[in-house]
Coordinates of C-alpha atoms in Angstrom, one line a residue:
Chain A
M207 CA -52.6 -50.3 39.4
S208 CA -56.3 -50.3 38.9
D209 CA -56.8 -46.5 39.1
T210 CA -54.4 -46.0 36.5
A211 CA -56.4 -48.3 34.3
A212 CA -59.4 -46.5 35.3
T213 CA -58.1 -43.2 34.4
V214 CA -56.9 -44.3 31.1
E215 CA -59.9 -45.9 30.4
N216 CA -62.1 -43.0 31.3
S217 CA -59.9 -40.6 29.2
G218 CA -60.3 -42.8 26.7
G219 CA -56.4 -42.8 25.9
H220 CA -55.8 -46.5 27.1
G221 CA -57.4 -47.9 24.1
S222 CA -56.0 -45.4 21.4
H223 CA -52.6 -45.4 22.9
D224 CA -52.3 -49.0 23.6
S225 CA -53.6 -50.1 20.1
H226 CA -51.1 -47.6 18.5
D227 CA -48.6 -49.2 20.5
G228 CA -49.9 -52.6 19.6
E229 CA -50.1 -51.7 15.8
T230 CA -46.3 -51.1 15.5
R231 CA -45.7 -53.9 17.3
R232 CA -47.8 -55.9 15.1
D233 CA -46.4 -54.6 12.2
F234 CA -42.9 -55.1 13.4
L235 CA -43.7 -59.0 14.1
L236 CA -45.7 -59.2 10.7
I237 CA -42.8 -57.6 8.8
S238 CA -40.0 -59.7 10.5
T239 CA -42.0 -62.8 10.1
V240 CA -42.5 -62.2 6.5
A241 CA -38.8 -61.2 6.0
V242 CA -37.5 -64.3 8.0
G243 CA -40.0 -66.5 5.9
A244 CA -38.8 -64.9 2.6
V245 CA -35.3 -65.7 3.6
G246 CA -36.1 -69.3 4.6
A247 CA -37.9 -69.7 1.4
G248 CA -35.1 -68.5 -0.5
L249 CA -32.6 -70.7 1.3
A250 CA -34.9 -73.6 0.8
A251 CA -35.0 -72.9 -3.1
W252 CA -31.4 -72.7 -3.3
P253 CA -30.6 -76.6 -3.2
F254 CA -33.2 -77.0 -6.1
V255 CA -31.6 -73.9 -8.2
D256 CA -28.2 -75.1 -7.5
S257 CA -29.0 -78.7 -8.6
M258 CA -29.1 -77.4 -12.0
N259 CA -25.4 -75.9 -11.9
P260 CA -22.6 -77.9 -13.4
S261 CA -22.3 -81.5 -11.2
L262 CA -19.2 -82.7 -9.7
D263 CA -18.8 -85.4 -12.3
V264 CA -19.0 -82.6 -14.9
L265 CA -16.6 -80.3 -13.0
A266 CA -14.3 -83.5 -12.6
L267 CA -13.5 -83.2 -16.2
K268 CA -11.5 -80.0 -15.6
S269 CA -8.4 -80.4 -17.6
I270 CA -6.9 -82.4 -20.6
E271 CA -3.6 -82.8 -21.9
V272 CA -2.7 -82.5 -25.5
D273 CA 0.3 -83.6 -27.4
I274 CA 1.2 -80.8 -29.8
S275 CA 4.3 -82.3 -31.0
P276 CA 2.6 -83.6 -34.5
I277 CA 1.4 -80.3 -35.4
E278 CA 3.6 -78.7 -37.9
E279 CA 3.8 -75.0 -38.7
G280 CA 0.8 -73.5 -40.3
Q281 CA -1.2 -76.5 -39.0
A282 CA -4.1 -76.4 -36.7
I283 CA -6.0 -79.3 -34.5
T284 CA -9.2 -79.0 -32.6
V285 CA -9.5 -80.8 -29.4
F286 CA -12.5 -81.1 -27.1
W287 CA -12.6 -79.6 -23.6
R288 CA -15.5 -79.4 -21.1
G289 CA -17.9 -80.1 -24.2
N290 CA -16.3 -77.3 -26.1
P291 CA -13.7 -77.3 -29.1
V292 CA -10.7 -75.7 -28.4
F293 CA -8.4 -74.4 -31.6
I294 CA -4.7 -75.3 -31.3
R295 CA -2.7 -73.5 -33.9
N296 CA 0.9 -73.4 -34.7
R297 CA 1.2 -70.3 -36.5
S298 CA 3.7 -69.3 -39.0
K299 CA 5.9 -66.5 -38.8
K300 CA 3.8 -64.5 -41.5
E301 CA 0.6 -65.2 -39.3
I302 CA 2.3 -63.8 -36.0
D303 CA 3.6 -60.7 -37.9
A304 CA 0.3 -60.0 -39.3
A305 CA -1.3 -60.5 -35.8
R306 CA 1.3 -58.0 -34.4
A307 CA 1.2 -55.4 -37.0
E308 CA -2.4 -54.5 -36.4
K309 CA -2.8 -51.1 -34.6
M310 CA -5.0 -51.5 -31.4
S311 CA -7.3 -48.7 -32.7
D312 CA -8.4 -50.8 -35.5
L313 CA -9.9 -53.5 -33.1
K314 CA -13.2 -53.9 -31.8
D315 CA -12.0 -55.6 -28.6
P316 CA -8.4 -54.1 -28.3
E317 CA -5.9 -56.7 -27.1
K318 CA -2.5 -57.3 -28.0
D319 CA -1.3 -60.6 -29.5
E320 CA 1.6 -61.0 -27.3
D321 CA -1.2 -61.0 -24.3
R322 CA -3.0 -63.9 -26.3
V323 CA -0.2 -66.5 -26.5
Q324 CA 2.3 -67.9 -24.1
K325 CA 4.6 -69.0 -27.0
P326 CA 4.4 -66.7 -30.2
N327 CA 3.7 -69.6 -32.4
W328 CA 1.1 -71.5 -30.3
L329 CA -2.2 -69.9 -30.3
V330 CA -4.6 -71.9 -28.2
M331 CA -8.5 -70.6 -28.0
V332 CA -11.9 -71.8 -27.4
G333 CA -13.5 -72.5 -30.6
N334 CA -17.0 -70.9 -29.8
C335 CA -17.8 -67.7 -31.5
T336 CA -18.5 -65.1 -28.9
H337 CA -21.5 -64.1 -30.7
L338 CA -23.7 -67.2 -30.3
G339 CA -21.5 -70.1 -29.8
C340 CA -21.2 -71.6 -33.5
I341 CA -17.8 -72.9 -34.4
P342 CA -16.0 -70.6 -36.8
L343 CA -14.4 -72.1 -39.9
G344 CA -10.8 -71.7 -40.8
Q345 CA -9.2 -74.8 -38.8
R346 CA -9.1 -77.1 -41.9
T347 CA -7.3 -76.3 -45.1
G348 CA -9.8 -75.2 -47.6
E349 CA -12.2 -73.6 -45.1
P350 CA -12.9 -69.8 -45.6
K351 CA -10.9 -67.9 -43.2
G352 CA -12.5 -64.5 -43.5
N353 CA -11.0 -61.2 -44.6
F354 CA -8.6 -61.2 -42.0
N355 CA -7.1 -64.5 -42.9
G356 CA -8.1 -66.2 -39.5
W357 CA -11.5 -67.7 -38.7
F358 CA -15.0 -67.0 -40.2
C359 CA -18.1 -67.9 -38.3
P360 CA -20.7 -69.0 -41.1
C361 CA -23.6 -68.4 -38.5
H362 CA -23.9 -64.7 -38.7
G363 CA -20.7 -63.7 -40.4
S364 CA -18.0 -62.9 -37.7
H365 CA -14.5 -62.5 -39.0
Y366 CA -11.5 -63.1 -36.7
D367 CA -8.0 -62.4 -37.5
T368 CA -4.8 -64.5 -37.0
S369 CA -4.7 -64.0 -33.2
G370 CA -8.5 -65.0 -32.9
R371 CA -9.4 -61.3 -32.7
I372 CA -12.8 -60.0 -33.7
R373 CA -12.7 -57.7 -36.6
L374 CA -16.1 -57.8 -38.3
G375 CA -19.6 -58.9 -37.6
P376 CA -21.9 -59.1 -35.0
A377 CA -19.4 -61.0 -32.3
P378 CA -18.7 -58.6 -29.3
S379 CA -15.3 -59.9 -28.3
N380 CA -12.2 -61.9 -29.0
L381 CA -12.2 -65.7 -29.1
V382 CA -11.6 -66.9 -25.4
V383 CA -8.1 -67.9 -24.6
P384 CA -8.7 -70.8 -21.9
P385 CA -6.2 -71.3 -19.0
Y386 CA -3.5 -73.6 -20.1
T387 CA 0.0 -74.4 -19.5
F388 CA 2.9 -76.0 -21.2
A389 CA 3.7 -79.2 -19.3
S390 CA 6.8 -79.6 -21.6
D391 CA 7.7 -78.3 -25.1
T392 CA 5.4 -80.9 -26.6
T393 CA 2.7 -81.2 -24.0
I394 CA 0.0 -78.6 -23.2
V395 CA -2.5 -78.9 -20.3
I396 CA -5.8 -77.0 -20.7
G397 CA -7.9 -76.3 -17.8
Chain B
M77 CA -79.2 -68.8 -17.0
T78 CA -81.4 -71.2 -15.0
T79 CA -79.8 -73.8 -12.7
P80 CA -80.5 -77.0 -14.4
T81 CA -82.3 -79.8 -12.5
W82 CA -80.8 -83.1 -13.2
K83 CA -83.1 -86.1 -13.7
N84 CA -80.5 -88.7 -12.9
P85 CA -80.4 -89.0 -9.1
V86 CA -76.8 -89.9 -9.1
V87 CA -75.8 -86.8 -11.2
N88 CA -77.9 -84.9 -8.9
W89 CA -76.4 -86.3 -5.8
I90 CA -72.8 -85.4 -7.0
D91 CA -73.9 -82.0 -8.4
Y92 CA -75.2 -81.1 -5.1
R93 CA -71.7 -82.0 -3.5
L94 CA -69.6 -80.8 -6.4
P95 CA -71.5 -78.6 -8.8
I96 CA -69.5 -79.9 -11.7
F97 CA -72.6 -80.8 -14.2
T98 CA -73.9 -77.1 -13.4
F99 CA -70.6 -75.5 -14.1
T100 CA -70.1 -77.3 -17.3
H101 CA -73.9 -76.6 -18.4
H102 CA -73.2 -72.9 -17.7
S103 CA -69.9 -73.0 -19.5
L104 CA -70.5 -75.1 -22.6
V105 CA -74.3 -75.4 -23.1
D106 CA -76.3 -72.3 -21.5
Y107 CA -73.2 -70.1 -22.0
P108 CA -74.8 -66.8 -23.7
T109 CA -72.7 -66.0 -26.9
P110 CA -73.0 -63.3 -29.5
R111 CA -75.1 -64.4 -32.3
N112 CA -73.0 -62.9 -34.7
L113 CA -69.5 -64.9 -34.4
N114 CA -68.0 -65.5 -37.7
Y115 CA -65.5 -68.3 -38.5
W116 CA -62.5 -66.2 -37.2
W117 CA -64.1 -67.1 -33.7
N118 CA -63.5 -70.7 -34.1
F119 CA -59.6 -70.4 -33.6
G120 CA -59.8 -70.2 -29.9
S121 CA -61.5 -73.5 -29.3
L122 CA -59.2 -75.1 -32.1
A123 CA -56.2 -73.9 -30.4
G124 CA -57.4 -75.7 -27.3
I125 CA -58.2 -78.9 -28.9
L126 CA -54.9 -78.8 -30.5
L127 CA -53.3 -78.4 -26.8
V128 CA -55.1 -81.5 -25.9
I129 CA -53.7 -83.5 -29.0
M130 CA -50.3 -82.3 -28.3
I131 CA -50.4 -83.4 -24.6
A132 CA -51.8 -86.8 -25.7
S133 CA -49.5 -87.4 -28.5
G134 CA -46.5 -86.1 -26.4
L135 CA -47.3 -88.3 -23.3
F136 CA -47.2 -91.6 -25.4
L137 CA -44.0 -90.4 -27.4
A138 CA -42.4 -89.9 -23.7
M139 CA -43.0 -93.5 -23.0
N140 CA -40.5 -94.3 -25.7
Y141 CA -38.1 -91.4 -25.7
Q142 CA -34.6 -91.6 -24.0
P143 CA -33.3 -88.2 -22.7
N144 CA -29.7 -89.1 -23.0
T145 CA -27.3 -87.8 -25.5
D146 CA -26.1 -91.2 -26.6
L147 CA -29.6 -92.6 -26.9
A148 CA -32.0 -89.9 -27.8
F149 CA -31.5 -89.8 -31.7
A150 CA -31.7 -93.6 -31.7
S151 CA -34.7 -93.6 -29.6
V152 CA -36.5 -91.2 -31.9
E153 CA -35.7 -93.5 -34.8
R154 CA -36.8 -96.4 -32.9
I155 CA -40.0 -94.7 -32.4
M156 CA -40.2 -94.1 -36.2
R157 CA -39.4 -97.7 -37.2
D158 CA -40.1 -100.3 -34.4
V159 CA -42.7 -98.8 -32.1
N160 CA -46.2 -99.7 -33.3
F161 CA -47.7 -96.2 -34.8
G162 CA -44.8 -94.7 -33.4
W163 CA -44.3 -92.9 -36.8
L164 CA -47.9 -91.8 -36.5
L165 CA -47.6 -90.3 -33.0
R166 CA -44.4 -88.5 -33.9
Y167 CA -45.8 -86.9 -36.9
I168 CA -49.0 -85.9 -35.1
H169 CA -46.8 -84.2 -32.5
A170 CA -44.4 -82.6 -34.8
N171 CA -46.9 -81.4 -37.4
G172 CA -49.5 -80.6 -34.3
A173 CA -46.8 -78.0 -33.3
S174 CA -46.9 -76.1 -36.5
F175 CA -50.7 -76.2 -36.7
F176 CA -50.8 -75.3 -33.0
F177 CA -48.9 -72.1 -34.0
I178 CA -51.0 -71.5 -37.3
V179 CA -53.9 -71.4 -35.3
V180 CA -52.8 -69.3 -32.6
Y181 CA -51.3 -66.8 -34.9
V182 CA -54.6 -66.5 -36.8
H183 CA -56.5 -66.2 -33.2
I184 CA -54.0 -63.2 -32.4
F185 CA -54.5 -61.6 -35.6
R186 CA -58.4 -62.0 -35.3
G187 CA -58.0 -60.2 -32.0
L188 CA -55.8 -57.4 -33.5
Y189 CA -58.4 -56.8 -36.3
F190 CA -61.5 -57.0 -34.0
G191 CA -60.1 -55.0 -31.0
S192 CA -60.4 -58.1 -28.6
Y193 CA -57.7 -56.5 -26.7
K194 CA -59.8 -53.5 -25.6
A195 CA -61.5 -52.7 -22.3
P196 CA -62.6 -54.9 -20.5
R197 CA -60.5 -57.5 -22.0
E198 CA -56.9 -56.3 -21.4
I199 CA -56.0 -59.0 -19.1
L200 CA -57.7 -61.7 -21.3
W201 CA -55.5 -60.4 -24.0
I202 CA -52.3 -60.3 -21.8
L203 CA -52.6 -64.0 -20.6
G204 CA -53.0 -64.7 -24.4
V205 CA -49.7 -63.2 -25.1
F206 CA -48.1 -65.2 -22.1
I207 CA -49.8 -68.3 -23.7
L208 CA -47.8 -67.5 -27.1
L209 CA -44.6 -67.2 -25.0
A210 CA -44.9 -70.3 -23.1
M211 CA -45.9 -72.1 -26.3
M212 CA -42.6 -70.8 -27.9
G213 CA -40.6 -71.8 -24.9
T214 CA -42.3 -75.4 -25.1
A215 CA -41.6 -75.8 -28.8
F216 CA -37.9 -74.8 -28.5
L217 CA -37.2 -77.2 -25.6
G218 CA -39.2 -79.9 -27.7
Y219 CA -37.2 -79.4 -30.7
V220 CA -34.0 -80.0 -28.9
L221 CA -35.1 -83.5 -27.9
P222 CA -34.6 -85.4 -31.0
W223 CA -30.9 -84.4 -30.8
G224 CA -30.4 -83.9 -34.5
Q225 CA -27.9 -81.2 -35.7
L226 CA -30.5 -78.6 -35.6
S227 CA -31.7 -79.5 -32.3
F228 CA -28.1 -79.2 -30.8
W229 CA -27.2 -76.0 -32.6
A230 CA -30.5 -74.1 -32.0
A231 CA -30.2 -75.1 -28.5
K232 CA -26.5 -73.7 -28.4
V233 CA -27.2 -70.5 -30.4
I234 CA -30.5 -69.5 -28.2
T235 CA -28.9 -70.3 -24.9
N236 CA -26.0 -68.4 -25.8
L237 CA -28.3 -65.1 -26.0
F238 CA -28.2 -65.2 -22.2
T239 CA -24.4 -64.3 -22.3
V240 CA -25.3 -60.6 -23.0
I241 CA -26.5 -60.2 -19.6
P242 CA -23.8 -58.2 -17.8
F243 CA -21.5 -59.9 -15.2
V244 CA -23.8 -62.9 -14.6
G245 CA -24.7 -63.9 -18.2
E246 CA -21.7 -66.5 -18.2
P247 CA -22.8 -68.2 -14.9
I248 CA -26.4 -68.2 -15.9
V249 CA -25.8 -70.1 -19.3
Q250 CA -23.7 -72.7 -17.4
W251 CA -26.7 -73.0 -14.9
L252 CA -29.2 -73.6 -17.9
W253 CA -26.7 -76.1 -19.4
G254 CA -25.7 -77.7 -16.4
G255 CA -21.9 -78.0 -17.6
F256 CA -19.9 -75.9 -19.9
S257 CA -21.7 -76.7 -23.1
V258 CA -25.0 -78.0 -24.5
D259 CA -24.7 -81.6 -23.2
N260 CA -26.4 -84.4 -21.6
P261 CA -27.5 -82.5 -18.4
T262 CA -29.0 -79.9 -20.8
L263 CA -31.0 -82.7 -22.8
N264 CA -32.2 -84.1 -19.5
R265 CA -33.5 -81.0 -18.1
F266 CA -35.1 -79.8 -21.4
F267 CA -37.0 -83.1 -21.5
A268 CA -38.2 -82.5 -18.0
L269 CA -39.2 -79.0 -18.6
H270 CA -40.9 -79.9 -22.2
F271 CA -43.1 -82.2 -20.2
L272 CA -43.9 -79.7 -17.4
M273 CA -44.8 -76.4 -19.8
P274 CA -48.1 -77.8 -21.2
F275 CA -49.3 -77.8 -17.7
V276 CA -48.3 -74.2 -17.3
I277 CA -50.0 -73.6 -20.6
I278 CA -53.2 -75.2 -19.2
G279 CA -52.9 -73.2 -16.1
L280 CA -52.8 -70.0 -18.3
V281 CA -55.6 -71.2 -20.6
F282 CA -57.7 -71.8 -17.3
L283 CA -57.1 -67.9 -16.4
H284 CA -57.6 -67.1 -20.0
L285 CA -61.0 -68.8 -20.1
W286 CA -61.9 -67.4 -16.8
A287 CA -61.4 -63.9 -17.9
L288 CA -63.1 -64.5 -21.2
H289 CA -66.3 -65.9 -19.4
Q290 CA -66.3 -62.7 -17.1
H291 CA -67.0 -60.6 -20.0
K292 CA -67.8 -63.2 -22.5
S293 CA -66.7 -63.3 -26.2
G294 CA -66.3 -60.1 -28.3
N295 CA -67.9 -60.2 -31.6
P296 CA -67.3 -58.9 -35.1
L297 CA -69.2 -55.6 -34.6
G298 CA -67.3 -55.1 -31.4
V299 CA -70.6 -53.7 -29.6
D300 CA -71.2 -55.1 -26.2
I301 CA -74.0 -57.6 -25.5
K302 CA -77.0 -55.4 -24.4
G303 CA -79.6 -58.3 -23.7
P304 CA -80.7 -61.8 -24.3
Q305 CA -81.8 -60.8 -27.8
D306 CA -78.2 -60.5 -28.7
T307 CA -77.1 -63.9 -27.6
I308 CA -77.7 -67.4 -28.3
P309 CA -76.7 -70.3 -26.2
F310 CA -73.2 -71.8 -27.0
H311 CA -74.8 -75.3 -27.5
P312 CA -75.8 -76.2 -30.1
Y313 CA -75.1 -73.3 -32.1
Y314 CA -71.4 -72.9 -31.4
T315 CA -70.5 -76.4 -30.5
A316 CA -71.7 -77.3 -34.1
K317 CA -69.8 -74.4 -35.6
D318 CA -66.6 -75.2 -33.8
M319 CA -67.0 -78.8 -34.9
F320 CA -67.3 -78.0 -38.5
G321 CA -64.2 -75.8 -38.0
L322 CA -62.4 -78.7 -36.4
G323 CA -63.3 -81.0 -39.2
V324 CA -61.7 -78.7 -41.7
L325 CA -58.5 -78.1 -39.5
L326 CA -58.1 -81.9 -39.1
T327 CA -58.4 -82.6 -42.7
L328 CA -55.9 -80.1 -43.4
Y329 CA -53.6 -81.3 -40.6
M330 CA -53.9 -84.9 -41.3
F331 CA -53.1 -84.1 -44.9
F332 CA -49.6 -83.0 -43.9
V333 CA -49.3 -86.0 -41.2
F334 CA -50.0 -88.7 -43.9
F335 CA -48.8 -87.1 -47.1
Y336 CA -46.3 -84.7 -46.2
P337 CA -45.2 -85.3 -42.9
N338 CA -41.8 -83.4 -43.0
F339 CA -43.0 -80.5 -44.8
F340 CA -42.6 -78.3 -41.9
G341 CA -39.1 -79.9 -40.8
E342 CA -35.5 -79.5 -41.8
P343 CA -34.0 -82.5 -43.4
L344 CA -30.7 -81.7 -41.4
N345 CA -32.5 -82.7 -38.0
Y346 CA -32.2 -86.2 -39.3
V347 CA -28.6 -86.0 -38.8
Q348 CA -27.3 -86.7 -35.1
A349 CA -26.0 -83.9 -33.2
N350 CA -22.5 -83.1 -33.8
P351 CA -20.9 -80.7 -31.3
S352 CA -17.7 -80.3 -33.4
S353 CA -19.4 -79.1 -36.4
T354 CA -21.8 -76.2 -37.0
P355 CA -24.3 -76.6 -39.9
A356 CA -23.7 -74.3 -42.8
S357 CA -27.2 -72.5 -42.1
I358 CA -29.1 -72.7 -38.8
V359 CA -32.8 -71.9 -39.4
P360 CA -35.4 -72.1 -36.5
E361 CA -38.8 -73.6 -37.1
W362 CA -41.1 -71.3 -39.3
Y363 CA -43.2 -70.0 -36.6
F364 CA -40.2 -68.5 -35.1
L365 CA -39.0 -67.0 -38.3
P366 CA -40.5 -63.4 -38.1
F367 CA -39.0 -63.0 -34.4
F368 CA -35.9 -64.4 -35.4
A369 CA -35.5 -61.8 -38.3
I370 CA -36.0 -59.0 -35.8
L371 CA -33.3 -60.3 -33.7
R372 CA -30.9 -60.8 -36.5
S373 CA -31.7 -57.4 -38.3
I374 CA -30.1 -55.4 -35.3
P375 CA -26.4 -55.5 -36.0
D376 CA -25.7 -55.6 -32.1
K377 CA -26.0 -58.7 -29.8
L378 CA -27.6 -57.0 -27.0
G379 CA -29.7 -54.7 -29.2
G380 CA -31.0 -57.6 -31.4
I381 CA -32.1 -59.3 -28.1
I382 CA -33.7 -56.1 -26.8
A383 CA -35.7 -55.6 -30.1
F384 CA -36.8 -59.6 -30.0
G385 CA -38.1 -59.2 -26.3
G386 CA -39.6 -55.6 -27.4
A387 CA -41.5 -57.5 -30.2
F388 CA -43.6 -59.2 -27.5
V389 CA -43.8 -56.1 -25.1
V390 CA -45.5 -53.9 -27.9
L391 CA -48.1 -56.9 -28.0
L392 CA -48.6 -56.8 -24.3
I393 CA -49.3 -53.1 -24.3
M394 CA -51.4 -53.1 -27.2
P395 CA -54.6 -52.2 -25.1
W396 CA -52.9 -48.9 -24.2
L397 CA -51.4 -48.1 -27.5
D398 CA -54.8 -48.2 -29.2
R399 CA -56.9 -45.5 -27.8
S400 CA -59.8 -46.0 -30.2
K401 CA -63.1 -46.3 -28.5
V402 CA -64.4 -48.5 -31.4
R403 CA -63.4 -52.2 -31.2
S404 CA -63.9 -53.6 -34.6
A405 CA -61.8 -52.7 -37.6
T406 CA -65.1 -52.8 -39.7
F407 CA -65.9 -49.3 -38.3
R408 CA -62.2 -48.1 -38.6
P409 CA -61.9 -46.6 -42.1
I410 CA -58.0 -46.5 -41.7
Y411 CA -57.1 -49.1 -39.1
K412 CA -59.0 -51.6 -41.3
Y413 CA -56.2 -51.3 -44.0
V414 CA -53.3 -50.6 -41.8
F415 CA -54.0 -53.8 -40.2
W416 CA -53.3 -55.4 -43.3
L417 CA -49.8 -53.8 -43.6
L418 CA -48.6 -55.7 -40.3
V419 CA -50.0 -59.0 -41.7
I420 CA -47.8 -58.2 -44.9
D421 CA -44.8 -57.3 -42.6
M422 CA -45.1 -60.7 -40.7
F423 CA -45.0 -62.5 -43.6
L424 CA -42.1 -60.5 -44.9
L425 CA -40.2 -61.0 -41.8
G426 CA -41.0 -64.6 -41.9
W427 CA -39.4 -65.0 -45.3
V428 CA -36.3 -62.9 -44.1
G429 CA -35.9 -65.0 -41.3
G430 CA -35.3 -68.0 -43.4
Q431 CA -32.6 -66.3 -45.5
K432 CA -28.9 -65.7 -45.0
P433 CA -28.5 -62.3 -43.2
E434 CA -26.4 -60.6 -45.5
G435 CA -27.2 -58.4 -48.8
W436 CA -30.6 -57.3 -49.6
P437 CA -32.4 -59.8 -47.2
L438 CA -30.8 -58.3 -44.4
L439 CA -31.9 -54.6 -45.5
L440 CA -35.5 -56.0 -45.9
G441 CA -35.4 -57.5 -42.4
Q442 CA -34.4 -54.3 -41.1
I443 CA -37.1 -52.4 -42.9
G444 CA -39.6 -55.1 -41.7
T445 CA -38.3 -54.8 -38.1
A446 CA -38.6 -50.9 -38.4
Y447 CA -42.0 -51.1 -39.6
Y448 CA -43.0 -53.5 -36.9
F449 CA -42.2 -51.2 -34.1
I450 CA -43.4 -48.1 -36.2
H451 CA -46.8 -49.8 -36.8
F452 CA -47.3 -50.7 -33.0
L453 CA -45.5 -47.7 -31.5
L454 CA -46.5 -44.7 -33.9
L455 CA -49.2 -45.8 -36.3
I456 CA -51.5 -47.3 -34.0
P457 CA -51.6 -44.6 -31.1
W458 CA -51.5 -42.0 -34.0
I459 CA -54.6 -43.6 -36.1
S460 CA -56.7 -44.2 -32.9
R461 CA -56.5 -40.4 -32.3
K462 CA -57.0 -39.1 -35.7
E463 CA -59.5 -41.3 -37.3
T464 CA -63.1 -40.9 -37.6
P465 CA -64.9 -44.0 -36.9
L466 CA -68.0 -45.0 -39.0
P467 CA -71.3 -45.2 -37.0
V468 CA -71.3 -48.2 -34.9
P469 CA -74.7 -50.1 -34.5
E470 CA -76.9 -49.8 -31.6
S471 CA -76.7 -53.5 -30.6
I472 CA -75.8 -56.8 -32.3
A473 CA -79.5 -57.7 -32.7
S474 CA -80.2 -54.4 -34.4
A475 CA -77.5 -55.1 -36.9
V476 CA -78.0 -58.7 -37.7
L477 CA -81.7 -59.3 -37.4
P478 CA -83.9 -58.1 -40.2
E479 CA -86.8 -56.5 -38.1
S480 CA -84.1 -54.1 -36.3
G481 CA -85.0 -52.7 -33.0
T482 CA -87.9 -54.9 -32.2
A483 CA -85.6 -56.7 -29.9
T484 CA -87.3 -60.2 -30.3
Q485 CA -85.8 -63.5 -30.3
G486 CA -84.6 -63.5 -33.8
A487 CA -87.5 -64.7 -36.1
S488 CA -85.0 -64.2 -39.1
Q489 CA -84.6 -65.7 -42.2

C-alpha cells in the first residue's frame, strides 16, 4: 500500500485526484445537508402556518338548518352560515322565467339557471359579491335590484340577475351556490 | 472623525467594552452632514420621531384594548371615556398615523425631486419603499382593531383581493381569516400582527440609516461631499434645525389632536361592525386614496390589483428608470417641472379615490392612473436621455460660500 501512496504522491496525482473526489463528496454532503435542513425547517414551520387556518371550533359550525316555510313567493330571507350571509329566495314564476330565458352568450360566467337550483323556485346563494365580498342589495323590498332585477352591489356596482348570475360590473363570477339539501319540503340544511 | 475620549471614568469603562458612546457620538454629534441642507431634509428625522410616538401611544392603548369581536368596540369606547387620558392616547395614535404618512410622503417626494434614489443610494431608496409598504400594512391592520363598520368592511374587501390568485386564492383568504369570513380569529391575529409590524419597521429603519450613513445624506445641489469644507457636524447644526422642524410639526399635529381629533377619521367607524350590512360607501383612510383610485380605475379585478402592485414597483425601480447623471432637479430644466405633474396627479388620484367609482370621477381616475405609469415608465426615462442639464457646481462649498473655491472653513455671512 505504501508504494502506491508514494507513487501517487510523487506523480502529484494523489492530491489532485483525491481532492477532486473529496470535493464532489463534500458537495454532495453539503447539498444534501442543506436540502434535509430546508425540508426540516419547512416541516417545523408548518404547525405555525397551519395554526392560522380555520380551527376545529370554527369548522364545527359546519351546517345550519333553516325553516323556509314562512317565506312566501317573491320573498327572501338572509341567514348566516359560517359568518357569511346566505340569501334564500322563493322566486316568482316571472323571475324564474326571466332567469331561464337568458341566452348563455349574454352571460359573463355562463351557467344555466337549472344548474343553480334544486327546486326552481328556491334560490340559495352566498350573499357575498364575488368581486370583493360586499353584501349585494336586493333582499329587502325597496332596495335597488340592479339592471337585471336581481341584486346590486353598492361597493363597486356589480349587477346580478334573478338567478344571481353576474351581468354587469367588476365581479368576475356568479354568486356562489353553497352545498345544501332539502331535509323536508320546508327545511333546508346548508353546509 | 476623532474618537472622543470620555472624561467620566464609568463612561470610559463601558465604552471600552461596548463602544455605544463612541457610536452615538459618531452618528449623532460628529456625523459630517452637507452644510446646505434645507428644511425638506427634516422629514426623515421627523418620521423617525413619529414612529417612536406611534409605538409609545400604541403600547399604552394595547394595555386597555380587547382583541375580541364582542369586546373590541366597547373597549375602545372605554379607552375614550373611562381610561385616564385614554382619549388623548387614542387621538395621538390615530392622528399620528395620518401625520406619519404626511411626513413620509413629503420625505418620498423630497427624494424624487432631489434624486435621492440615485447611485450610490439605490438600496437606501428601496428600503424606504419597503418602509412605506410596511407602514401601509400596519395602518391597515390597526384600522381594523376598533371593530367599527369601516374596520370590518375594509378588512373584508382588502383580504378579498387575494381571491384573484388562481386556484389557491380561496384557501389563502381562509388562512388569512382563520375561518370563512372576517371574524374573531381574524381580529385576534390582526392585533398580534399590528403589534409586531412596528418592530419590523424599526428593523427596516435601522437598515435605512445604515445605508444612509454609508454614503451620507444627499443635499439640494446633488453634488457629492468633496471634503471637510462641504460639511458641518450634525450636532448642534442639524439637531437644532430638526428640533425646530419638530416644533412646527408637533404644533400642527397637536392642533388636530386637541381641536379636530376626528378630522381624518370617518364617522361611520363609530358604528360597531355589522357583518350583515355593507355600508353605502367604503372609503379607506386618506393615505391609501391615490393607490385605491389606481386599484379601482382598472375595470378588471386582477388587472386592478396588478396596477396597484405596479404603482409600488415603479417606485422601487426608480433608480434605473431615471438615467440622468444629475441628481438635483434644480439643474434639470425639464424634470424640474414634470416632477410637479406627478404631485398634481397624486392629489387628483387622492380626490378620485374618495369618490364613487362612476361617471367622470372614474374617467379622471383612469386618466390619473395612466399618467402615473406614463410618468414613471415613459417620461422619466425619456427626459433623462433628452434633457440637457444646467452646469452643476463644483462643490457644495463653492456654491454656498461667498469666497468660492478658497476651501476654507466657511467664514461666511
